[in-house]
Tab-separated table of C-alpha atoms in Angstrom:
chain	number	residue	atom	x	y	z
A	18	MET	CA	10.759	-7.700	61.850
A	19	GLU	CA	10.143	-7.067	58.420
A	20	PRO	CA	5.842	-8.107	58.468
A	21	ILE	CA	6.014	-10.888	55.728
A	22	SER	CA	3.462	-9.461	53.271
A	23	SER	CA	6.873	-7.344	52.608
A	24	LEU	CA	8.842	-10.380	52.536
A	25	ILE	CA	6.458	-11.178	49.865
A	26	ALA	CA	6.217	-8.704	48.071
A	27	GLY	CA	9.614	-7.944	47.346
A	28	TYR	CA	10.180	-11.044	46.301
A	29	ALA	CA	7.263	-11.257	44.040
A	30	THR	CA	9.111	-8.100	42.655
A	31	GLY	CA	12.657	-9.393	42.240
A	32	LYS	CA	10.770	-12.159	40.329
A	33	LEU	CA	9.375	-9.814	38.423
A	34	THR	CA	12.783	-7.754	37.995
A	35	GLU	CA	14.258	-10.428	37.030
A	36	ILE	CA	11.605	-11.950	34.060
A	37	ALA	CA	11.276	-7.926	32.462
A	38	GLU	CA	15.176	-8.275	32.096
A	39	SER	CA	14.469	-11.654	30.762
A	40	MET	CA	12.106	-10.473	28.654
A	41	VAL	CA	13.973	-7.072	27.205
A	42	ARG	CA	16.784	-8.922	26.554
A	43	THR	CA	15.506	-11.472	24.236
A	44	HIS	CA	13.245	-10.014	22.967
A	45	VAL	CA	14.325	-5.597	22.337
A	46	ILE	CA	17.869	-5.763	22.768
A	47	GLU	CA	18.906	-8.885	21.384
A	48	ARG	CA	16.003	-9.440	18.237
A	49	TRP	CA	17.060	-5.363	17.018
A	50	GLY	CA	20.847	-6.515	17.328
A	51	ARG	CA	20.605	-9.673	15.220
A	52	PHE	CA	18.552	-7.418	13.204
A	53	ARG	CA	21.414	-3.908	12.748
A	54	ALA	CA	24.207	-6.947	12.481
A	55	LYS	CA	22.296	-8.173	9.349
A	56	GLN	CA	21.764	-5.101	7.935
A	57	PHE	CA	25.623	-4.655	8.572
A	58	PHE	CA	26.892	-7.568	7.246
A	59	ASP	CA	25.200	-7.920	4.152
A	60	ALA	CA	25.540	-4.161	3.152
A	61	PHE	CA	29.726	-5.243	3.840
A	62	CYS	CA	29.285	-8.332	1.387
A	63	GLY	CA	28.028	-7.193	-0.042
A	64	ALA	CA	30.956	-3.869	-1.000
A	65	ILE	CA	33.739	-6.080	-0.974
A	66	ALA	CA	32.091	-9.061	-3.464
A	67	SER	CA	31.770	-8.798	-7.039
A	68	GLU	CA	28.783	-9.957	-8.516
A	69	GLY	CA	29.270	-13.732	-9.341
A	70	THR	CA	31.544	-14.436	-5.861
A	71	THR	CA	30.804	-18.091	-4.173
A	72	GLU	CA	30.260	-18.697	-1.053
A	73	LEU	CA	33.994	-20.098	-0.551
A	74	GLU	CA	34.807	-17.291	-2.736
A	75	LEU	CA	33.603	-15.085	-0.142
A	76	GLN	CA	34.734	-16.775	2.545
A	77	GLN	CA	38.535	-16.564	1.468
A	78	LEU	CA	38.458	-12.996	0.443
A	79	LEU	CA	37.243	-12.554	4.096
A	80	ASP	CA	40.509	-14.182	5.395
A	81	ASP	CA	42.668	-12.606	3.363
A	82	LEU	CA	41.450	-9.243	4.674
A	83	LEU	CA	41.147	-9.974	8.106
A	84	SER	CA	44.040	-11.746	8.424
A	85	ASP	CA	46.379	-8.714	10.272
A	86	ASP	CA	45.292	-6.903	13.310
A	87	ARG	CA	44.274	-3.292	11.950
A	88	ARG	CA	41.678	-4.937	9.694
A	89	SER	CA	40.127	-7.005	11.676
A	90	GLN	CA	40.220	-4.004	14.324
A	91	VAL	CA	38.554	-1.482	12.126
A	92	LEU	CA	35.462	-4.133	12.050
A	93	PHE	CA	35.377	-5.130	15.109
A	94	ASP	CA	35.318	-1.015	16.231
A	95	ALA	CA	32.519	-0.948	13.177
A	96	TYR	CA	30.570	-3.886	13.928
A	97	ARG	CA	30.911	-2.200	17.812
A	98	SER	CA	28.957	1.174	16.371
A	99	VAL	CA	27.031	-0.160	14.294
A	100	CYS	CA	25.352	-1.625	17.282
A	101	PHE	CA	24.408	1.944	19.056
A	102	THR	CA	23.232	2.918	16.070
A	103	LYS	CA	19.571	5.237	16.076
A	104	SER	CA	19.087	3.838	12.779
A	105	ARG	CA	17.607	-0.033	12.190
A	106	SER	CA	19.405	-0.099	8.226
A	107	LEU	CA	20.671	2.747	6.574
A	108	GLY	CA	22.664	2.888	9.578
A	109	PRO	CA	24.567	-0.126	10.226
A	110	ARG	CA	24.893	0.266	6.231
A	111	ILE	CA	26.572	3.236	6.184
A	112	ILE	CA	29.036	1.539	8.960
A	113	ALA	CA	29.149	-1.570	7.002
A	114	LEU	CA	30.392	-0.001	3.143
A	115	LEU	CA	32.649	2.647	4.366
A	116	THR	CA	34.108	-0.153	7.033
A	117	ALA	CA	34.335	-1.803	3.687
A	118	GLU	CA	36.740	0.827	2.585
A	119	LEU	CA	38.576	1.021	4.893
A	120	VAL	CA	39.904	-2.927	4.932
A	121	THR	CA	40.203	-3.138	1.644
A	122	ARG	CA	42.693	-0.525	1.731
A	123	GLU	CA	44.439	-1.439	4.886
A	124	SER	CA	43.686	1.664	6.884
A	125	VAL	CA	42.102	3.721	9.745
A	126	ALA	CA	39.453	5.864	9.684
A	127	ASP	CA	40.974	9.751	9.664
A	128	ASP	CA	39.184	12.663	11.416
A	129	GLU	CA	36.884	12.631	8.172
A	130	GLU	CA	35.658	9.148	8.370
A	131	ASP	CA	35.050	9.093	12.204
A	132	ALA	CA	32.767	12.005	12.104
A	133	ILE	CA	30.654	10.349	9.564
A	134	PHE	CA	30.952	6.451	12.041
A	135	SER	CA	29.588	8.445	14.457
A	136	ALA	CA	26.973	10.367	12.150
A	137	ALA	CA	26.009	7.323	10.524
A	138	GLU	CA	25.672	5.632	14.199
A	139	GLU	CA	23.429	9.533	15.739
A	140	LEU	CA	21.548	9.325	12.878
A	141	SER	CA	17.631	8.379	12.605
A	142	ASP	CA	16.713	6.712	8.958
A	143	ALA	CA	14.393	9.443	7.957
A	144	GLU	CA	16.694	11.737	9.140
A	145	LEU	CA	19.834	10.520	6.775
A	146	ALA	CA	17.310	10.282	4.242
A	147	GLU	CA	16.611	13.727	4.437
A	148	PHE	CA	20.017	15.289	4.639
A	149	SER	CA	21.199	12.784	1.288
A	150	ALA	CA	18.021	14.510	-0.661
A	151	PHE	CA	18.744	17.714	0.276
A	152	ALA	CA	22.717	16.916	-0.325
A	153	LEU	CA	22.176	15.318	-3.137
A	154	ASP	CA	19.952	17.291	-4.967
A	155	HIS	CA	21.408	20.857	-3.943
A	156	ALA	CA	25.249	19.425	-5.541
A	157	ASN	CA	22.606	17.873	-9.082
A	158	ARG	CA	22.540	21.765	-9.199
A	159	ARG	CA	25.120	22.364	-9.364
A	160	ASN	CA	26.441	19.258	-11.663
A	161	ILE	CA	29.067	18.352	-8.717
A	162	ASP	CA	30.069	14.393	-8.724
A	163	THR	CA	29.579	13.372	-4.949
A	164	ASP	CA	30.768	10.494	-5.529
A	165	ASP	CA	34.007	12.288	-7.640
A	166	THR	CA	37.042	12.233	-4.963
A	167	SER	CA	38.281	16.080	-6.279
A	168	THR	CA	35.202	16.945	-5.168
A	169	ARG	CA	36.268	16.289	-1.455
A	170	HIS	CA	39.080	19.279	-1.742
A	171	GLY	CA	35.800	21.694	-1.061
A	172	SER	CA	32.705	22.495	0.385
A	173	LEU	CA	29.382	23.137	-1.514
A	174	SER	CA	27.907	26.419	-0.593
A	175	ILE	CA	24.734	26.735	-0.430
A	176	ASN	CA	22.338	30.151	-0.376
A	177	MET	CA	20.255	29.555	2.247
A	178	GLY	CA	18.139	32.848	2.001
A	179	GLU	CA	18.651	36.746	1.646
A	180	GLU	CA	17.344	40.213	2.939
A	181	LEU	CA	17.184	43.048	1.726
A	182	ILE	CA	17.730	46.495	3.947
A	183	ASP	CA	18.072	50.000	2.635
A	184	SER	CA	18.048	52.563	4.815
A	185	THR	CA	15.714	55.051	3.567
A	186	TRP	CA	12.014	52.574	4.307
A	187	ARG	CA	10.673	52.811	6.892
A	188	ARG	CA	9.612	49.604	8.749
A	189	GLU	CA	7.515	48.944	11.233
A	190	THR	CA	8.579	44.867	12.415
A	191	ASP	CA	12.208	44.685	13.301
A	192	ILE	CA	14.021	41.914	11.284
A	193	SER	CA	15.998	39.300	12.741
A	194	LEU	CA	19.597	39.374	11.018
A	195	GLY	CA	20.845	35.985	13.541
A	196	PRO	CA	22.317	33.326	12.459
A	197	LEU	CA	20.062	29.803	11.077
A	198	ASN	CA	18.176	27.609	13.198
A	199	LEU	CA	19.253	24.566	12.340
A	200	ALA	CA	16.357	21.979	13.338
A	201	THR	CA	13.631	24.808	12.285
A	202	ASP	CA	14.910	25.995	9.138
A	203	ILE	CA	16.440	22.853	7.701
A	204	GLY	CA	16.407	19.927	9.633
A	205	SER	CA	17.135	18.285	12.736
A	206	TRP	CA	19.919	16.176	11.046
A	207	ALA	CA	21.545	19.990	10.267
A	208	LEU	CA	22.065	20.205	13.688
A	209	LYS	CA	23.712	16.601	14.455
A	210	LEU	CA	25.586	17.155	11.492
A	211	LYS	CA	27.267	20.245	12.622
A	212	ARG	CA	27.755	18.920	15.806
A	213	HIS	CA	29.795	16.499	13.987
A	214	GLY	CA	31.660	19.287	12.222
A	215	LEU	CA	30.635	17.725	8.283
A	216	ILE	CA	28.688	21.134	8.095
A	217	SER	CA	28.893	24.924	8.466
A	218	ASP	CA	26.977	28.099	9.107
A	219	ASP	CA	27.168	31.649	7.939
A	220	VAL	CA	25.902	35.473	7.848
A	221	ARG	CA	27.439	37.635	5.561
A	222	GLU	CA	26.596	41.002	5.199
A	223	GLN	CA	27.571	43.300	1.880
A	224	GLN	CA	26.858	47.416	2.321
A	225	TRP	CA	27.041	49.822	-0.347
A	226	ASP	CA	25.888	54.011	-0.796
A	227	TYR	CA	23.930	54.558	-3.963
A	228	GLN	CA	23.113	58.519	-4.128
A	229	GLU	CA	20.191	60.329	-5.530
A	230	ASP	CA	18.919	60.012	-9.172
A	231	SER	CA	15.782	61.605	-9.927
A	232	GLU	CA	15.750	59.472	-13.108
A	233	ARG	CA	15.440	55.660	-11.352
A	234	HIS	CA	13.170	58.089	-9.282
A	235	ILE	CA	15.307	57.735	-6.555
A	236	ASP	CA	14.451	60.907	-3.936
A	237	GLU	CA	17.448	60.864	-1.753
A	238	PRO	CA	21.394	59.182	-0.633
A	239	GLY	CA	20.844	55.956	1.258
A	240	THR	CA	22.951	52.573	1.900
A	241	MET	CA	21.573	49.056	0.894
A	242	ARG	CA	23.033	46.428	3.159
A	243	GLN	CA	22.148	42.545	1.649
A	244	VAL	CA	22.248	39.903	4.386
A	245	THR	CA	22.751	36.408	3.109
A	246	TRP	CA	22.932	33.040	5.016
A	247	TRP	CA	25.047	29.480	3.860
A	248	LEU	CA	24.688	26.824	4.346
A	249	TYR	CA	28.365	24.649	3.633
A	250	LEU	CA	28.271	21.466	3.425
A	251	HIS	CA	32.242	19.852	4.047
A	252	PRO	CA	33.566	17.352	1.710
A	253	SER	CA	33.176	14.544	4.957
A	254	ALA	CA	29.067	15.538	4.332
A	255	LEU	CA	29.022	14.639	0.531
A	256	ARG	CA	30.281	11.530	0.814
A	257	LEU	CA	27.936	10.767	3.810
A	258	ALA	CA	25.392	11.954	1.232
A	259	GLU	CA	27.232	9.357	-1.318
A	260	LEU	CA	27.030	6.377	0.995
A	261	THR	CA	23.262	7.055	1.845
A	262	LYS	CA	22.390	6.865	-1.529
A	263	GLN	CA	24.452	3.398	-2.225
A	264	ALA	CA	22.427	2.233	1.399
A	265	SER	CA	19.805	2.589	0.191
């Protein structure tokens, strides 16, 4: 027979587990779930309602929008994602804004929009803000309107650095010509967005020969190589950047 002391200890442990479970559910899961839900619904209602919309008008608008199974399913799927976002604020708001677009035009998410939903669910507030600032800065340099649907047909190419290598040079150290280390060279957000297909990267090389030219102080012929590292922000990434800006 098990000693009385072991039974008491087991009972006490079980009660402590129940208490801990109840407290975590109330003070952690429900608390932060409600917080994320509020961010979602605030952004969603703000997106579908115009300025000056009354409470009654908003209720009627919601009734009209969610009157069919397709749109109610879109909203349910979005709300389910919100419950698991790593981001406390931006992620739920981005999901809300994109959901409002889908519900308003009576459609379901395509592959690009599914990728945006996944990214908004996985990235933290800090990662989303850092990515958006990076993307919008480079888009502004190229005078690209990220909110213009015409920009969604092509990617934004960003030169992340280059290296010139002359066959006549003598180097004491090796040069790494491998791909970008996205997490280290750019940020943790880049690795996550690549995994979801919103961005990609590449290493390109050009090579050309040159001849001896005493007037230009070139003593012998050689070969020049130019290695360039590129980052591509696909249309879905530019759209996420714009949604993040709106959500902010």
